[in-house]
Each structure stands twice: as C-alpha cells, then as structure tokens.
Coordinates of C-alpha atoms and ligand atoms in Angstrom, one line a residue:
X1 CA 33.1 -24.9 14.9
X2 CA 30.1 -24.2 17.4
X3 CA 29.5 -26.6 19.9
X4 CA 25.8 -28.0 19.7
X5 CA 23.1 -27.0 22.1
X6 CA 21.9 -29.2 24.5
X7 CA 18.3 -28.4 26.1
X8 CA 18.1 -30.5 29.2
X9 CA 14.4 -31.2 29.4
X10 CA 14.8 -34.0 32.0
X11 CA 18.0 -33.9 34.6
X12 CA 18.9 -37.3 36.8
X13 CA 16.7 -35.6 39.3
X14 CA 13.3 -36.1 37.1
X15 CA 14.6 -39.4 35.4
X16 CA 14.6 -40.7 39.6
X17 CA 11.8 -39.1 40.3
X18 CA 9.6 -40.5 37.2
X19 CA 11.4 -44.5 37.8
X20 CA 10.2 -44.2 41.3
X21 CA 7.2 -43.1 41.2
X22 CA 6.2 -45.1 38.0
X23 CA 8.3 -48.9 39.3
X24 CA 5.9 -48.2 42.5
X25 CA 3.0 -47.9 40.7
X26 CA 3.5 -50.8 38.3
X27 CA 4.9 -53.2 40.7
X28 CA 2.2 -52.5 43.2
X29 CA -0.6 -53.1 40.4
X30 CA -2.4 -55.7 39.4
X31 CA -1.8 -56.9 36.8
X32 CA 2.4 -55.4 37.4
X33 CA 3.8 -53.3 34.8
X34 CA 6.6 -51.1 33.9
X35 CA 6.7 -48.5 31.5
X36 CA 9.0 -49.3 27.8
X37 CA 11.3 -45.8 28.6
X38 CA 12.3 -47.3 31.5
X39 CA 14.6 -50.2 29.0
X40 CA 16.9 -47.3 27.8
X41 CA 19.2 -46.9 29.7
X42 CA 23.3 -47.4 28.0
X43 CA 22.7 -51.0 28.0
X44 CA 19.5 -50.7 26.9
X45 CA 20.3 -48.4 24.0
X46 CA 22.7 -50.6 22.6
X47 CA 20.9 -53.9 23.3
X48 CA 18.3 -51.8 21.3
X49 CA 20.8 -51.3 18.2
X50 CA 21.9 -55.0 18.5
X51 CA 18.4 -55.9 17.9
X52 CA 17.9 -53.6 14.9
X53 CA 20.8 -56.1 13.4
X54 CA 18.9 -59.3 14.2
X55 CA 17.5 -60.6 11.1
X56 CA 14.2 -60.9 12.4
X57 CA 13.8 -57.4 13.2
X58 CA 12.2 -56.3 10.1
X59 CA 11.1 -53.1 10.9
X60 CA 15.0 -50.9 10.8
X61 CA 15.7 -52.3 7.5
X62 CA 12.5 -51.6 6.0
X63 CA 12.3 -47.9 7.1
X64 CA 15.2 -47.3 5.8
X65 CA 14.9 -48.5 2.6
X66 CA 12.2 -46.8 2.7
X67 CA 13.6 -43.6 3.9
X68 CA 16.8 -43.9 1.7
X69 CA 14.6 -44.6 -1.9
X70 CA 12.3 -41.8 -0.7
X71 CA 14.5 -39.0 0.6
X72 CA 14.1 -36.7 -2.2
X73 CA 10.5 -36.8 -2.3
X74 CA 9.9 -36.2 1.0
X75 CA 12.4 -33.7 0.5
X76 CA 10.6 -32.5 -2.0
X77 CA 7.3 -32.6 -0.5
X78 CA 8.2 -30.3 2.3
X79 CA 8.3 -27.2 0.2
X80 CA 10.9 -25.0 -1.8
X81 CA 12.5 -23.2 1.4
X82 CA 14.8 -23.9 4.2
X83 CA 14.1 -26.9 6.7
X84 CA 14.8 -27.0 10.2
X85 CA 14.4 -30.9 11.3
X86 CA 13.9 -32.3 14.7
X87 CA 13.7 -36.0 15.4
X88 CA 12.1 -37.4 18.1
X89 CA 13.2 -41.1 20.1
X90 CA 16.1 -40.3 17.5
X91 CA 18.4 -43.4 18.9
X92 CA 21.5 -42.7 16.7
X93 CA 19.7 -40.9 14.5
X94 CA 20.6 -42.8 11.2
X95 CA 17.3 -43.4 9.4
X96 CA 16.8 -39.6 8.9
X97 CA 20.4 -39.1 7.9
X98 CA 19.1 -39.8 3.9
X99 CA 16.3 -36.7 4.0
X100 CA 19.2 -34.9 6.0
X101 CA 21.6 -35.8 3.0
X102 CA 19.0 -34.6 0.4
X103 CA 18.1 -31.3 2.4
X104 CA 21.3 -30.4 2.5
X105 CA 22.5 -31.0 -1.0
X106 CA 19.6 -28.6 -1.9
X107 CA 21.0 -25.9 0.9
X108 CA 17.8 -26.2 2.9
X109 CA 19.0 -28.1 5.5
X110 CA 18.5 -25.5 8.0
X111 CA 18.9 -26.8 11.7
X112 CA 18.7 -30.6 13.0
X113 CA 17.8 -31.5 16.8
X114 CA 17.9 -35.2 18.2
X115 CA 15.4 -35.7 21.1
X116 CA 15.1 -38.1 23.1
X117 CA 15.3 -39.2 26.5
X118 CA 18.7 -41.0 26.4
X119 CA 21.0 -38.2 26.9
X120 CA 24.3 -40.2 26.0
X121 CA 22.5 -41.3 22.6
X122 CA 21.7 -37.0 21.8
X123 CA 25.5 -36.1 22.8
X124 CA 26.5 -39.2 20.3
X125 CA 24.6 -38.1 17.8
X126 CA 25.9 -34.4 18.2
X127 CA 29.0 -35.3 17.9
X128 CA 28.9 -37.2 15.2
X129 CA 26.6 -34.7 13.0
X130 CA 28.4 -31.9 13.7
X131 CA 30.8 -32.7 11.1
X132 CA 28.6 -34.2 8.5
X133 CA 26.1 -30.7 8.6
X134 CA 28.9 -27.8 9.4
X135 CA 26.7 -26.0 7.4
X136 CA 23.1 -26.5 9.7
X137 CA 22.7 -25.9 13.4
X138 CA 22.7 -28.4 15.4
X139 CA 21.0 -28.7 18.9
X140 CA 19.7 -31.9 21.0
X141 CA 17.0 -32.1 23.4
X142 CA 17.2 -34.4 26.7
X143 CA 13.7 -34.8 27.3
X144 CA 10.5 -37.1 27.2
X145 CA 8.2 -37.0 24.5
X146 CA 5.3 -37.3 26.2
X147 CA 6.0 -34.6 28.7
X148 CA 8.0 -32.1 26.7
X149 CA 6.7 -30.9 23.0
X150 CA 6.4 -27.6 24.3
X151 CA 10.5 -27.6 24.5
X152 CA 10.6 -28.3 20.4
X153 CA 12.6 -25.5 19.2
X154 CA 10.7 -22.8 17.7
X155 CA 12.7 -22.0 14.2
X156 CA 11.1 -19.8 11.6
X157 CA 10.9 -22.1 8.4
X158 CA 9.3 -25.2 8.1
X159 CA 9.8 -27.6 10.9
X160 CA 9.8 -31.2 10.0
X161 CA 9.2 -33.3 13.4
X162 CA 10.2 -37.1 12.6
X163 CA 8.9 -40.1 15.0
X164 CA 10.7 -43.1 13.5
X165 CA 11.1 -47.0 14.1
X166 CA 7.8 -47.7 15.2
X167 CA 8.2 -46.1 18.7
X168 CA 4.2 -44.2 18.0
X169 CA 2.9 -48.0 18.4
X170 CA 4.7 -48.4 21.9
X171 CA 2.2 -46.2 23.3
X172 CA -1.4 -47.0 24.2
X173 CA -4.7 -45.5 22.1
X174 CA -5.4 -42.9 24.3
X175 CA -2.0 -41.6 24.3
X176 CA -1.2 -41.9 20.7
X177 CA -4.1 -39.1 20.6
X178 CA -2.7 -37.3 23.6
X179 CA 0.6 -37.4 21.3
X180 CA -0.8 -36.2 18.2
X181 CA -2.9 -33.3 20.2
X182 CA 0.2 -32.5 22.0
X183 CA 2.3 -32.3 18.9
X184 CA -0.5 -30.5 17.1
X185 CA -0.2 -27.7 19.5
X186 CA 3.9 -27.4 19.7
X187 CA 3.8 -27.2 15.9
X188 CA 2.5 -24.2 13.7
X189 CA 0.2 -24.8 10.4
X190 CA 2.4 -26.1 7.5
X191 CA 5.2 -28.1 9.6
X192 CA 5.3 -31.1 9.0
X193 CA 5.1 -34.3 10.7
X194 CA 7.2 -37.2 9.3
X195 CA 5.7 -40.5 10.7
X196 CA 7.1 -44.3 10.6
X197 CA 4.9 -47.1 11.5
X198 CA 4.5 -50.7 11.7
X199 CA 2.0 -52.1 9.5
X200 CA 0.1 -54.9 10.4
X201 CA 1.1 -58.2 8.6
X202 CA 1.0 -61.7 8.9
X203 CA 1.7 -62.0 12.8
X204 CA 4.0 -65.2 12.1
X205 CA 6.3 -62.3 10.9
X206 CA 5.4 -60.0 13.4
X207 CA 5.8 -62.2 16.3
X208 CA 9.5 -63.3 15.1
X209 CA 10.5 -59.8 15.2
X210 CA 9.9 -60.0 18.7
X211 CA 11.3 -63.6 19.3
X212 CA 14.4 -63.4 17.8
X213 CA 16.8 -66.7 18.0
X214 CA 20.0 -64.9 19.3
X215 CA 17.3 -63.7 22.6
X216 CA 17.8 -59.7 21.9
X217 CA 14.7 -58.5 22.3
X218 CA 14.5 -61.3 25.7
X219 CA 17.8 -59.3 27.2
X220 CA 16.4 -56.3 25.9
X221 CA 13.3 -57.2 27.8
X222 CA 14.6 -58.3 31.1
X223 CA 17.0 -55.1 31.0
X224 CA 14.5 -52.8 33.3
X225 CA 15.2 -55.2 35.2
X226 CA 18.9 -54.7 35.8
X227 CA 17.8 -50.6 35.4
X228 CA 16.0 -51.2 38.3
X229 CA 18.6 -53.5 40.2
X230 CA 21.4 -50.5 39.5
X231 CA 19.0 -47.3 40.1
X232 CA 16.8 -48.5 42.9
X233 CA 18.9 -51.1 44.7
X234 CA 16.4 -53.9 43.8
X235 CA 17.6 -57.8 44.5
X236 CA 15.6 -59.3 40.3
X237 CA 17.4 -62.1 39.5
X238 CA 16.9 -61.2 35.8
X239 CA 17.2 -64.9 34.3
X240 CA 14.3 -66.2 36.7
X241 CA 11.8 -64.2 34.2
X242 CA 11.2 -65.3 30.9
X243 CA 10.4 -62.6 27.8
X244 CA 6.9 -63.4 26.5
X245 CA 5.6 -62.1 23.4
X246 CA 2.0 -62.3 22.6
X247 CA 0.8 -61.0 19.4
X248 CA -3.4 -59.5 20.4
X249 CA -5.4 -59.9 16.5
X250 CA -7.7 -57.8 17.6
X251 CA -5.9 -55.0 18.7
X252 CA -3.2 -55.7 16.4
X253 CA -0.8 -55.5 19.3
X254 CA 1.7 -57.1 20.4
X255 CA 2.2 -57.5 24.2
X256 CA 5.5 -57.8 25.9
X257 CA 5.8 -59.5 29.4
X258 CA 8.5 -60.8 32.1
X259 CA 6.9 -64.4 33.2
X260 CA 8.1 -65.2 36.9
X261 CA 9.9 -68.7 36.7
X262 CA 9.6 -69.8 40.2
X263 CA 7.8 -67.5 43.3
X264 CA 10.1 -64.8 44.2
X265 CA 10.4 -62.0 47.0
X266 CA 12.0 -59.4 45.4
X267 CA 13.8 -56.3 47.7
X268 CA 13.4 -53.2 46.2
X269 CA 15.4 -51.7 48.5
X270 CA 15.4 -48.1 47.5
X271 CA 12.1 -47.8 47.4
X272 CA 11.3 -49.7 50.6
X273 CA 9.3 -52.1 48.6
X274 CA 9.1 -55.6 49.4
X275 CA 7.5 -57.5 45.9
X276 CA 6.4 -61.4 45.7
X277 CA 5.5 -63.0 42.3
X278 CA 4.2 -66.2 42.0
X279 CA 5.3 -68.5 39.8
X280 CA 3.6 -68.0 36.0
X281 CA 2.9 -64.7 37.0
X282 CA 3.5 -61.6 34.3
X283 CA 4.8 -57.9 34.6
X284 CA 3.8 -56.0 31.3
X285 CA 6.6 -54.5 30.1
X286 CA 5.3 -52.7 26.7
X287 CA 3.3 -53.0 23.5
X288 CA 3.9 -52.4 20.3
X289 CA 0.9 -51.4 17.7
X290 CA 1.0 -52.6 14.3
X291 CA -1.5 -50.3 12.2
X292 CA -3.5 -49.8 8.8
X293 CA -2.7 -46.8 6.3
X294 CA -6.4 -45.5 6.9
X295 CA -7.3 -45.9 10.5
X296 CA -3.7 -44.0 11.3
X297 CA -4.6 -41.5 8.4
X298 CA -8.0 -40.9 10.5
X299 CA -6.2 -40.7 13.3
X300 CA -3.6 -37.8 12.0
X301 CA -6.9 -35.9 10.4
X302 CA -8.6 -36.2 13.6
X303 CA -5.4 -34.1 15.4
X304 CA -5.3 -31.7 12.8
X305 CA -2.9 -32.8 10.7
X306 CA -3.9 -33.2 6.8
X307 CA -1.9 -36.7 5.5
X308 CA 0.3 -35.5 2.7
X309 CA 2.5 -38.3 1.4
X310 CA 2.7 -41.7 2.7
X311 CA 5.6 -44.7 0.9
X312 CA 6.6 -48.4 2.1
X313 CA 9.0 -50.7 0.8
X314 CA 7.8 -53.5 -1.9
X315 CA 6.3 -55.8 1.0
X316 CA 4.1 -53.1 2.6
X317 CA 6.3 -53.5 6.2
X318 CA 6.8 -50.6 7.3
X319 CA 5.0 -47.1 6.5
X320 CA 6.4 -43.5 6.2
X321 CA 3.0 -41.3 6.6
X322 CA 3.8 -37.2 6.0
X323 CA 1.3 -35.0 6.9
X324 CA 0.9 -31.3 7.6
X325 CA -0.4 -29.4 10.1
X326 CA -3.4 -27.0 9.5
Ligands
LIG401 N1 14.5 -43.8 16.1 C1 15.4 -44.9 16.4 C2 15.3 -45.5 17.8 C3 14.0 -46.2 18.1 S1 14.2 -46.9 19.7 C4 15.1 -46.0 15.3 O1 14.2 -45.8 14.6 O2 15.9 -47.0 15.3 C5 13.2 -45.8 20.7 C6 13.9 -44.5 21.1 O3 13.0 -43.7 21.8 C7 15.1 -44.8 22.0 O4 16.2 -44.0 21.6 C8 14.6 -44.3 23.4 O5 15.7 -43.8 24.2 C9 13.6 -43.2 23.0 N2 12.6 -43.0 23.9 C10 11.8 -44.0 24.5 N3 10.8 -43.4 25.3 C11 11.0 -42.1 25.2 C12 10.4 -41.0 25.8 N4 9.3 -41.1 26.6 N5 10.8 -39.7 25.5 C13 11.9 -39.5 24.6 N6 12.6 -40.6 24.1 C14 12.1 -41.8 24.3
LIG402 C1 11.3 -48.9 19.9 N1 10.2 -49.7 19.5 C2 9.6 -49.4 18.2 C3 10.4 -51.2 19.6 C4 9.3 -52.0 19.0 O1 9.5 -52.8 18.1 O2 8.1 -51.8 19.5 C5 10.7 -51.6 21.0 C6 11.0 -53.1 21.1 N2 10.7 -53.8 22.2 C7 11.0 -55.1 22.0 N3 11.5 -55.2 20.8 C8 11.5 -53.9 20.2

C-alpha cells in the first residue's frame, strides 16, 4: 500500500511564529485575548474529543446523526461521477466517514484529504483510513484554514470541501466572509461545499453545551494556558482562572473567557513579557456563532456559492447546508 501524502502547510517554525506574535498581541490588549487554534495542541485535541462525549455537548451527536441518516443523499446530491473529498478542522475525521462509506460503495470515492492544523490528528487519521479506503487516495494537509485554501489539492472531479462540528461559528463575521471568499476562490464552479452549523436554540441548551458538569470544556478552556506555559515558558497557574461562558442574544454568540481569580503577575518568559491581571479581570479566549438557515444561506449566496441541500436532525440542532459553487 502507498503511504499517504502529507502537505506541510504550517512547520513548528510558523506554528512559533504565529503563537508569539498572536499571545503578544492578545495579552498586551485591552480587553486580552487569545485566538481558539491556539487550544489544540495533543491535549487539547483530546480534551476536545472528551468533550464531544459529555452529554451536554449536543452538537457531535446531532451532526452525525445527521450525517449518518443523510449520507446517501448528500452522496447523491454531489453528482453521478467520481468524488475527491477534503475535510477541513477534520479532528479524527469520523463524522464524514458515513458520506465516505456511501461514496465508496458507489466506486466514487475518489481521493480523501484531512486538513487541519493539528498535525498528530491528520497523521491519525491517515493511518487509520488507509485501510478502510485502499481503494481512494489518501493525502493530509498540516495547515491553517485561514491562511492556506490555496494549498487544497487540485483533483479533476468534483471536490467536496467539508467544514464540520460547528468550527465556521468560532470565527468572527468578518472572517466567516473572508472564509467563504477565500474558499470561493480555491474551489472551481460545481464543487461543492458541505457545511455543519450550530443553529440557534433555546440558549439554556446552548449555554450547557458549554458548561458541562464534568468541567471539559473549563479544562479545555484553560488549556492555552498550559500551551502557553509549555511553548513560551510562561509562569499561568491555570486553576487561578475560571472558564466563563456567556451566551450574547443578540449576536447569537456565545463568548468564552478565562476570569482572573485573584491579581496575578504572570512571566511570560519567552516572550520577555511581564503580564498583570486584576482580579475579575477576563481574556477572551473564543466564540462560537449559533446561526439561522437563511441569514447563513445569504451568506453562502453572497460568496458565490448557490445553497443546494440543507438536513438537521428531528430537533433542528445542528444543520448540514450543501451548496455549490458557481
Ligand atoms: N471536525 C471535528 C473537529 C472539530 S474541533 C468535529 O466535528 O468533531 C476543531 C478542529 O479544527 C480541531 O481539530 C482543530 O485542530 C482544528 N482547527 C482549529 N483551528 C484551525 C485552523 N485555523 N486551521 C486548521 N485547523 C484548525
Ligand atoms: C470546535 N468548535 C466548534 C467548538 C465549539 O463548540 O465552538 C469549540 C469549543 N469550545 C469550547 N467548547 C467547544
């Protein structure tokens, strides 16, 4: 068997580079933030996949029902021919592994390339796949999706980009429309673009997902913390911040922070930074968007994509949007 390609987008080099630049920024601003990529690092991924069990956490189990019911429409949907799908934020890839399943039951499962910006996570997921598909070729991409669409592999049948789990509503308005116009233009007329989305809800719901009893998505939280203890020699006492969640109605957002217990002086040795919080005060650590079937259907249209299919599970929890560029 072939080994898989791996496209290295983004070497140890950038990844420094970008947590330097972007931890001096945030913790220098007012009010402080960090950026969400920052949480993934091994332990973050898997606190990540430990939060996907909690039972609060929704969203995982209703995408892929979703996905798993819907697989051979969207299959379907994408045309008669051969299929070459690449997944973006892929994780472990296992939502997508149903419209895999169906693609390649029907021969048209052409290629399949895990992207994201976790390189242990795309090597996994090679690993693993290569003996599921030995028919399809497989190749993963180590980059950052907001930096490196151009890199998306350029196959001759219809590519089928996936952005699962909600990870579209961790960025900000104006760069969900950088995303899309940035997608738009690594993607040629009649791919597609497979898209899973929050939906907003009652936020009692929505805010549990994000204050889960076991405290995941709190250690989940406070991990850029540790990321930046290991990576930039910083001094965080992790357990002096508390995870906030704070659900916006009007931006239908929920806001993720790291509340200061007590006033702290924090070293961040590595970068030559001396940081002091005061007690109370919060570092913004990430949102995430809940949406409505229209307004992200306007959005999609407005990037020059034409909405093509669009399913959710009997509750309306999560949605799976299709759409096609033209
Ligand atoms: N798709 C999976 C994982 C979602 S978690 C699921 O639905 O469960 C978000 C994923 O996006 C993580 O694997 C993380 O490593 C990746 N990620 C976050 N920011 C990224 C970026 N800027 N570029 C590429 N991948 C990123
Ligand atoms: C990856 N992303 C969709 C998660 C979310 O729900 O916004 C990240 C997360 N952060 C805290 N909990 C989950």
């Amino acid at each position: 068997m072939p080994q898989p390609e791996l496209r290295i987008c983004l070497d140890d080099g950038d990844l420094d580079a970008s947590l330097r630049l972007d931890t001096r920024v945030g913790l220098t601003s007012h009010p402080k933030h960090l950026p969400m990529r920052l949480h993934y690092d091994g332990r973050g991924s898997a606190l990540f996949g430990e939060l996907t069990r909690q039972p609060e956490y929704y969203q995982t189990r209703s995408e892929r029902a979703v996905l798993r019911d819907r697989a051979g429409q969207i299959a379907a949907a994408l045309g008669a021919g051969p299929v070459s799908v690449i997944e973006l934020g892929a994780g472990r890839a296992e939502k997508i592994r149903p419209v895999l399943d169906a693609l390649a039951a029907a021969g048209r499962l052409d290629a399949f390339w895990p992207f994201d910006v976790a390189a242990g996570e795309v090597r996994d997921v090679l690993l693993e796949l290569a003996e599921v598909y030995p028919d399809a070729y497989l190749g993963g991409i180590v980059g950052d999706f907001t930096r490196h669409l151009a890199h998306l592999p350029d196959h001759h049948d219809t590519r089928l980009v996936a952005f699962l789990g909600g990870t579209f509503g961790n960025f900000t308005a104006p760069e969900r429309a950088q995303f899309l116009r940035d997608l738009r233009e690594a993607v040629r007329p009649g791919d597609r673009f497979l898209l899973g989305a929050d939906l907003v809800k009652d936020p009692a719901v929505i805010l549990a997902a994000y204050n889960d009893a076991a405290g995941v998505t709190a250690e989940f939280n406070r991990n850029v913390l540790h990321v930046l203890n290991h990576r930039l020699d910083a001094d965080f006492a992790p357990h002096h911040f508390e995870h906030v969640a704070v659900w916006d109605a009007g931006a239908a957002t929920v806001d993720m922070r790291l509340r200061a217990l007590k006033p702290m002086a924090v070293d961040v040795a590595g970068l030559g930074l001396d940081v002091a919080f005061d007690a109370g005060e919060e570092v913004r650590t990430g949102i995430s968007v809940k949406f409505r079937r229209a307004e992200l259907e306007e959005d999609l249209r407005t990037a020059g994509f034409a909405p093509s299919g669009y399913w959710t599970d009997g509750r309306g929890s999560m949605g799976v949007f299709l759409a096609e560029a033209v």
